């Protein structure tokens, strides 16, 4: 674990940060493939690893997952397209692509039916809509066990305030509802962000077991969902994978014993596979001194990395000095972006409280590297202030590969049109 994080960085996976910025421009997302591959390997004990592509869905990342035997989750028609474009074929057991959501929009329902996808229903209405459209299939149900967990109030995915999953008390009713359409509830899924808290995880496993027993022996798979944590700052920890697996495996074994048939155990991480592989490289464009505050203003904002403004999320940061001087003194600074929005600050805590970070003295032209930015980074990007989406680069052993070029102004305006003037020749509004 890279702790404590260095506040000066000249290389990413052996490649000069300055060279990456020169070659591909900034803001730039850089992903180190070796980290992703190492993470996949660490989960080998699970029967199946299903990547929650919402964390980082570039086609090259999906292709990497697929080539390393990782299955994929999709939450929209767009993510289904991405999965198939990256080479995933829907057919098979276990299904290579699973659609997990709380609703079908019209596109997603069409896509799932057309490709005969496996569907994991997060609401009773989904069962009806799928049953009418595609009767006679196997489905899984995403359950809300009545309690949750998560690194922020906005990421808590269980409990009565959460919109996710089928409420646990409605399980029996939903199994019966599925039967009306000839659908078989062949698996159960719970994603409630259990984090590092193994005691909480035991409650989740218990809730899964109770639910599976209620659903009956037609259940042939259980999914632990995602939520494996990565440390973003000193004091945070990875989960003890042995203990984590042990709890889930024990649950699975008890169900196998009861049902007298095999039960597959899946895990569905996003962040764990990609967060630490990713870096957001930005250039410092202004250094402002206001009373006793110093601001480093960079060319990346919450249009590139929204986690700080959304959750007050902490990301390690480092400076790449343009002159190569790695022994600069440090000062407390506030780091912000270019957007016309007061909340465009990378050093903020939950609730929007701006805080300072101790970083090396920096000047215009130095680079800022925001670390652990590979999950829920680029994918949450926007065009706010008409900023183009950033470029993305994958670092492989044979060097850096551009896997998404920076969005052009033409692409930014694509699809927009100005209606023809009204035909009644009314005077235009001034
Ligand atoms: C259904 C589902 N599975 C898996 C994940 C992945 O979570 P994480 O990135 O925390 O592992 C998410 C994240 O929101 C999710 O909604």
XYZ file of C-alpha atoms and ligand atoms in Angstrom:
446
model
C 0.000 0.000 0.000
C 1.508 3.373 -1.039
C 1.358 4.914 2.411
C 2.215 7.597 3.284
C 1.627 8.943 -0.216
C 4.499 10.939 -1.656
C 3.626 14.547 -2.467
C 6.083 14.723 -5.349
C 5.761 12.371 -8.317
C 7.880 12.305 -11.415
C 6.774 8.959 -12.876
C 3.745 6.743 -13.228
C 4.707 3.089 -13.664
C 8.168 4.119 -14.835
C 6.966 6.689 -17.377
C 7.708 10.370 -16.829
C 4.556 12.295 -15.927
C 5.902 15.317 -17.824
C 6.308 13.175 -20.944
C 2.724 11.880 -20.675
C 1.418 15.451 -20.324
C 3.530 16.661 -23.254
C 2.412 13.832 -25.492
C -1.288 13.588 -24.619
C -2.093 16.986 -23.064
C -3.949 17.711 -19.830
C -6.291 16.987 -18.142
C -5.410 13.356 -18.721
C -6.475 10.099 -17.098
C -3.693 7.522 -16.938
C -4.357 3.880 -16.039
C -1.642 1.417 -15.057
C -2.690 -1.954 -16.489
C -0.404 -3.929 -14.157
C -2.382 -2.744 -11.108
C -5.685 -3.911 -12.615
C -4.235 -7.308 -13.499
C -2.784 -7.730 -10.021
C -6.193 -6.925 -8.494
C -7.993 -9.428 -10.682
C -5.512 -12.092 -9.566
C -6.138 -11.346 -5.901
C -9.820 -12.327 -6.293
C -9.162 -15.690 -7.929
C -10.698 -17.637 -5.039
C -14.208 -16.439 -5.934
C -16.005 -18.575 -8.526
C -16.570 -15.518 -10.691
C -15.489 -11.909 -10.636
C -17.956 -9.608 -12.353
C -16.637 -6.114 -13.053
C -19.008 -3.250 -12.220
C -18.031 -1.275 -15.305
C -19.674 1.901 -13.989
C -16.354 2.435 -12.180
C -14.348 2.846 -15.394
C -15.918 1.728 -18.630
C -13.429 2.569 -21.352
C -13.487 -0.195 -23.990
C -9.799 -0.923 -23.457
C -10.410 -1.481 -19.739
C -13.344 -3.798 -20.491
C -11.230 -5.677 -23.015
C -8.532 -6.093 -20.379
C -11.061 -7.470 -17.897
C -12.494 -9.875 -20.457
C -9.093 -11.211 -21.456
C -8.402 -11.942 -17.794
C -11.591 -13.946 -17.340
C -13.618 -11.241 -15.604
C -17.369 -11.102 -16.325
C -19.182 -7.793 -16.571
C -22.139 -5.930 -15.092
C -24.151 -3.328 -17.005
C -26.594 -0.749 -15.674
C -27.771 0.822 -18.930
C -28.200 0.168 -22.634
C -24.980 2.131 -23.143
C -23.058 -0.161 -20.821
C -24.484 -3.216 -22.597
C -23.226 -1.761 -25.895
C -19.819 -1.202 -24.344
C -19.655 -4.786 -23.071
C -20.526 -6.310 -26.454
C -18.181 -3.890 -28.253
C -15.401 -5.061 -25.935
C -16.039 -8.659 -26.991
C -18.348 -9.982 -24.277
C -20.874 -12.481 -25.653
C -24.149 -12.556 -23.712
C -24.836 -16.309 -23.832
C -23.512 -18.873 -21.372
C -23.511 -19.940 -17.744
C -22.591 -17.946 -15.815
C -23.865 -15.140 -18.012
C -20.994 -12.988 -19.288
C -23.112 -9.843 -19.079
C -25.708 -9.176 -16.398
C -28.022 -6.166 -16.480
C -28.415 -4.929 -12.888
C -30.597 -1.901 -12.247
C -33.662 -0.665 -10.427
C -35.498 0.175 -13.639
C -35.545 -0.632 -17.330
C -35.690 2.386 -19.540
C -37.093 1.650 -23.014
C -33.636 1.209 -24.577
C -32.371 -1.094 -21.870
C -35.471 -3.306 -22.036
C -35.068 -3.591 -25.825
C -31.379 -4.371 -25.574
C -31.837 -7.007 -22.866
C -34.589 -8.732 -24.851
C -32.749 -8.541 -28.186
C -29.541 -10.017 -26.742
C -31.336 -12.421 -24.404
C -29.368 -10.984 -21.485
C -29.506 -12.134 -17.928
C -31.430 -9.596 -15.869
C -30.983 -8.827 -12.173
C -34.151 -7.048 -11.058
C -33.969 -4.280 -8.462
C -37.696 -3.527 -8.361
C -40.946 -5.520 -8.593
C -41.896 -3.478 -11.672
C -38.851 -4.795 -13.486
C -40.124 -8.330 -12.956
C -43.447 -7.434 -14.597
C -41.837 -5.599 -17.493
C -39.322 -8.379 -18.144
C -41.907 -11.113 -17.669
C -44.243 -9.551 -20.215
C -41.409 -8.989 -22.652
C -39.323 -12.140 -22.145
C -41.259 -14.817 -20.235
C -39.768 -18.115 -19.195
C -36.225 -16.969 -18.370
C -34.035 -17.256 -15.329
C -33.604 -14.020 -13.415
C -31.856 -12.881 -10.277
C -33.183 -10.435 -7.722
C -31.197 -7.625 -6.190
C -32.298 -7.414 -2.583
C -32.277 -4.568 -0.106
C -31.850 -6.405 3.208
C -33.257 -3.491 5.206
C -29.916 -2.055 6.307
C -26.955 -0.521 4.538
C -23.416 0.692 4.684
C -21.273 2.978 2.552
C -18.437 5.486 2.621
C -20.827 8.454 2.445
C -24.537 9.045 2.932
C -24.749 9.303 -0.843
C -23.262 5.842 -1.406
C -25.294 3.928 1.126
C -27.021 1.239 -0.887
C -29.294 -0.426 1.659
C -31.979 0.443 4.200
C -35.392 2.014 3.884
C -33.971 5.332 2.618
C -32.154 3.614 -0.252
C -33.794 3.368 -3.652
C -31.804 0.242 -4.506
C -33.029 -3.318 -4.641
C -36.176 -5.206 -3.779
C -37.231 -4.677 -0.189
C -36.470 -7.868 1.759
C -40.024 -8.234 3.046
C -41.276 -8.438 -0.546
C -39.079 -11.352 -1.581
C -41.737 -14.085 -1.389
C -44.219 -11.901 -3.230
C -41.621 -11.203 -5.953
C -40.774 -14.889 -6.387
C -44.495 -15.554 -6.894
C -44.777 -12.558 -9.213
C -41.920 -13.969 -11.333
C -43.630 -17.378 -11.505
C -46.697 -15.789 -13.089
C -44.514 -15.110 -16.134
C -42.659 -18.416 -16.005
C -39.575 -16.601 -14.712
C -37.364 -18.520 -12.300
C -35.558 -16.649 -9.542
C -32.269 -18.509 -9.945
C -30.076 -16.198 -7.930
C -29.894 -13.456 -5.335
C -27.683 -10.391 -5.238
C -26.903 -7.845 -2.535
C -24.739 -4.813 -3.046
C -24.698 -2.750 0.081
C -21.138 -1.426 0.289
C -19.929 -3.523 3.202
C -16.466 -1.949 3.179
C -13.877 -3.175 5.625
C -16.339 -3.872 8.372
C -16.405 -7.640 8.725
C -18.976 -7.571 11.490
C -21.332 -5.764 9.176
C -20.466 -8.244 6.441
C -21.569 -11.103 8.699
C -25.000 -9.438 8.913
C -25.094 -9.201 5.118
C -24.185 -12.873 4.728
C -26.828 -13.827 7.266
C -29.417 -11.755 5.403
C -28.424 -13.442 2.135
C -28.762 -16.889 3.668
C -32.181 -16.123 5.139
C -33.342 -14.733 1.789
C -32.005 -17.693 -0.215
C -33.720 -20.153 2.118
C -36.950 -18.211 1.644
C -36.541 -18.163 -2.159
C -35.890 -21.926 -2.147
C -33.661 -24.464 -3.936
C -34.181 -22.862 -7.329
C -31.383 -20.501 -6.188
C -28.139 -21.555 -7.866
C -26.073 -18.384 -7.455
C -25.443 -15.678 -4.908
C -23.622 -12.424 -5.530
C -21.800 -10.463 -2.857
C -22.047 -7.296 -4.939
C -19.219 -4.770 -4.895
C -17.977 -2.469 -2.192
C -14.446 -3.818 -1.652
C -12.659 -0.747 -0.348
C -9.315 0.740 -1.304
C -7.419 3.134 0.969
C -7.595 6.751 -0.173
C -5.684 8.130 2.807
C -3.594 7.089 5.796
C -5.582 5.018 8.256
C -7.868 3.441 5.648
C -7.467 -0.222 4.872
C -8.169 -2.928 2.353
C -10.567 -5.588 3.469
C -9.002 -8.808 4.766
C -9.790 -10.818 1.630
C -9.344 -14.182 3.367
C -11.872 -13.266 6.051
C -14.203 -11.706 3.480
C -14.127 -14.802 1.285
C -14.444 -17.084 4.293
C -17.723 -15.496 5.368
C -19.262 -15.623 1.913
C -18.001 -19.117 1.209
C -19.404 -20.420 4.494
C -22.779 -18.953 3.502
C -22.571 -20.609 0.115
C -21.588 -23.976 1.613
C -24.515 -23.927 4.038
C -26.877 -23.204 1.139
C -25.348 -26.027 -0.942
C -25.826 -28.336 1.992
C -29.456 -27.363 2.343
C -30.291 -27.316 -1.380
C -28.131 -30.341 -2.300
C -26.792 -28.695 -5.421
C -23.900 -26.319 -6.221
C -24.364 -22.606 -5.574
C -22.095 -20.190 -7.499
C -20.472 -17.380 -5.562
C -19.891 -14.151 -7.439
C -18.304 -10.892 -6.431
C -18.932 -7.631 -8.278
C -16.274 -5.046 -7.561
C -15.703 -1.798 -9.416
C -13.474 0.456 -7.337
C -11.175 -2.316 -6.094
C -10.179 -3.263 -9.625
C -9.475 0.187 -11.047
C -9.270 2.980 -8.440
C -5.593 2.687 -7.628
C -4.633 2.062 -11.241
C -5.816 5.546 -12.222
C -4.262 9.027 -12.068
C -5.658 12.355 -13.186
C -2.859 14.574 -14.478
C -3.578 18.312 -14.605
C -1.498 21.408 -15.150
C -1.272 24.206 -12.596
C -2.465 27.319 -14.423
C -2.629 29.848 -11.573
C -1.230 30.220 -8.065
C -3.308 32.710 -6.062
C -2.549 34.110 -2.639
C -5.545 35.453 -0.721
C -4.911 36.585 2.855
C -3.413 33.469 4.431
C -4.768 31.063 1.794
C -2.867 29.832 -1.239
C -4.776 28.322 -4.156
C -3.350 26.086 -6.854
C -5.814 26.315 -9.744
C -5.468 23.528 -12.275
C -6.973 22.766 -15.679
C -9.045 19.830 -14.349
C -12.238 20.381 -12.380
C -15.257 18.506 -11.118
C -16.157 18.079 -14.776
C -13.279 15.543 -14.745
C -13.353 14.184 -11.184
C -16.592 14.701 -9.292
C -15.923 12.605 -6.175
C -14.678 15.521 -4.042
C -17.696 17.733 -4.756
C -20.123 14.812 -4.561
C -18.883 13.113 -1.410
C -16.086 15.289 -0.038
C -13.911 12.390 -1.155
C -10.206 12.569 -0.360
C -7.699 11.821 -3.116
C -3.931 11.731 -2.587
C -2.184 14.433 -4.638
C 1.361 15.034 -5.795
C 3.192 17.758 -7.663
C 5.386 17.089 -10.703
C 7.788 20.036 -10.756
C 8.468 21.300 -14.272
C 12.120 21.992 -13.368
C 12.625 18.549 -11.822
C 13.316 20.013 -8.359
C 11.936 17.349 -6.040
C 13.182 18.993 -2.841
C 10.890 22.013 -2.683
C 9.549 23.134 0.662
C 5.913 22.440 1.474
C 2.970 24.736 2.213
C -0.727 24.384 2.968
C -2.729 24.953 -0.189
C -6.254 24.706 -1.505
C -6.522 22.947 -4.870
C -9.277 23.982 -7.257
C -10.272 23.721 -10.883
C -11.253 26.065 -13.706
C -15.042 25.931 -13.429
C -17.267 28.879 -12.675
C -18.566 27.215 -9.535
C -17.372 27.809 -5.961
C -17.561 24.086 -5.237
C -14.922 23.317 -7.867
C -12.399 22.435 -5.174
C -10.528 19.142 -4.931
C -9.566 19.705 -1.297
C -12.956 19.671 0.374
C -14.668 17.547 2.960
C -18.203 16.189 3.014
C -20.597 19.101 3.352
C -18.447 21.248 1.064
C -16.018 22.467 3.726
C -12.847 23.674 2.019
C -9.637 22.415 3.623
C -5.947 22.902 2.895
C -3.506 20.185 1.864
C 0.265 20.193 2.520
C 1.907 20.080 -0.892
C 5.229 21.211 -2.342
C 5.592 24.842 -3.426
C 4.390 24.946 -7.021
C 4.365 27.324 -9.939
C 2.363 27.749 -13.094
C 3.464 25.018 -15.498
C 4.036 22.377 -12.815
C 1.747 19.362 -12.964
C -0.641 18.080 -10.321
C -1.263 14.344 -10.148
C -4.503 13.320 -8.433
C -4.151 9.695 -7.414
C -6.583 6.798 -6.928
C -8.681 8.391 -9.660
C -9.326 5.276 -11.741
C -12.789 4.502 -10.335
C -15.748 6.867 -10.657
C -13.372 9.365 -12.252
C -13.619 9.789 -16.012
C -17.014 8.049 -16.090
C -18.600 10.776 -13.974
C -17.123 13.459 -16.211
C -19.325 16.100 -17.793
C -19.197 18.924 -20.288
C -20.011 21.576 -17.696
C -18.766 24.995 -18.810
C -18.424 23.393 -22.267
C -15.216 21.699 -21.232
C -14.299 18.736 -23.444
C -14.042 15.280 -21.883
C -10.460 14.397 -20.942
C -8.209 11.975 -22.795
C -7.448 8.527 -21.348
C -4.217 6.575 -21.639
C -3.497 2.946 -20.726
C 0.025 2.109 -19.625
C 1.070 -1.369 -20.718
C 4.449 -3.026 -20.581
C 4.934 -1.871 -24.200
C 4.332 1.766 -23.284
C 1.442 4.235 -23.151
C -1.585 3.779 -25.405
C -4.175 6.469 -26.054
C -7.504 4.743 -25.367
C -9.685 7.845 -25.716
C -8.669 10.986 -27.479
C -9.639 14.292 -25.970
C -13.114 15.353 -27.063
C -13.031 17.967 -29.824
C -15.113 21.134 -29.918
C -17.015 19.673 -32.871
C -17.881 16.571 -30.821
C -18.883 18.801 -27.938
C -21.474 20.578 -30.092
C -22.603 17.467 -31.923
C -26.355 16.937 -31.915
C -27.257 20.525 -31.092
C -29.190 22.677 -33.555
C -30.715 26.110 -33.745
C -34.347 25.966 -34.912
C -35.186 27.886 -38.083
C -36.645 31.356 -37.443
C -40.409 31.398 -36.818
C -42.384 31.660 -40.066
C -44.814 34.330 -38.795
C -41.991 36.900 -39.177
C -42.510 37.970 -35.603
C -39.776 40.318 -34.453
C -37.051 38.319 -32.716
C -36.637 38.839 -28.987
C -33.715 41.039 -28.268
C -24.962 -3.125 -8.379
C -23.574 -2.681 -8.112
N -22.594 -3.605 -8.102
C -21.304 -3.247 -7.894
C -20.955 -1.930 -7.673
C -19.512 -1.607 -7.467
O -19.228 -0.989 -6.261
P -17.725 -0.704 -5.875
O -17.157 0.135 -6.955
O -17.805 0.025 -4.578
O -17.039 -2.021 -5.769
C -21.941 -0.950 -7.666
C -21.601 0.452 -7.421
O -22.376 1.352 -7.302
C -23.298 -1.328 -7.903
O -24.283 -0.432 -7.912
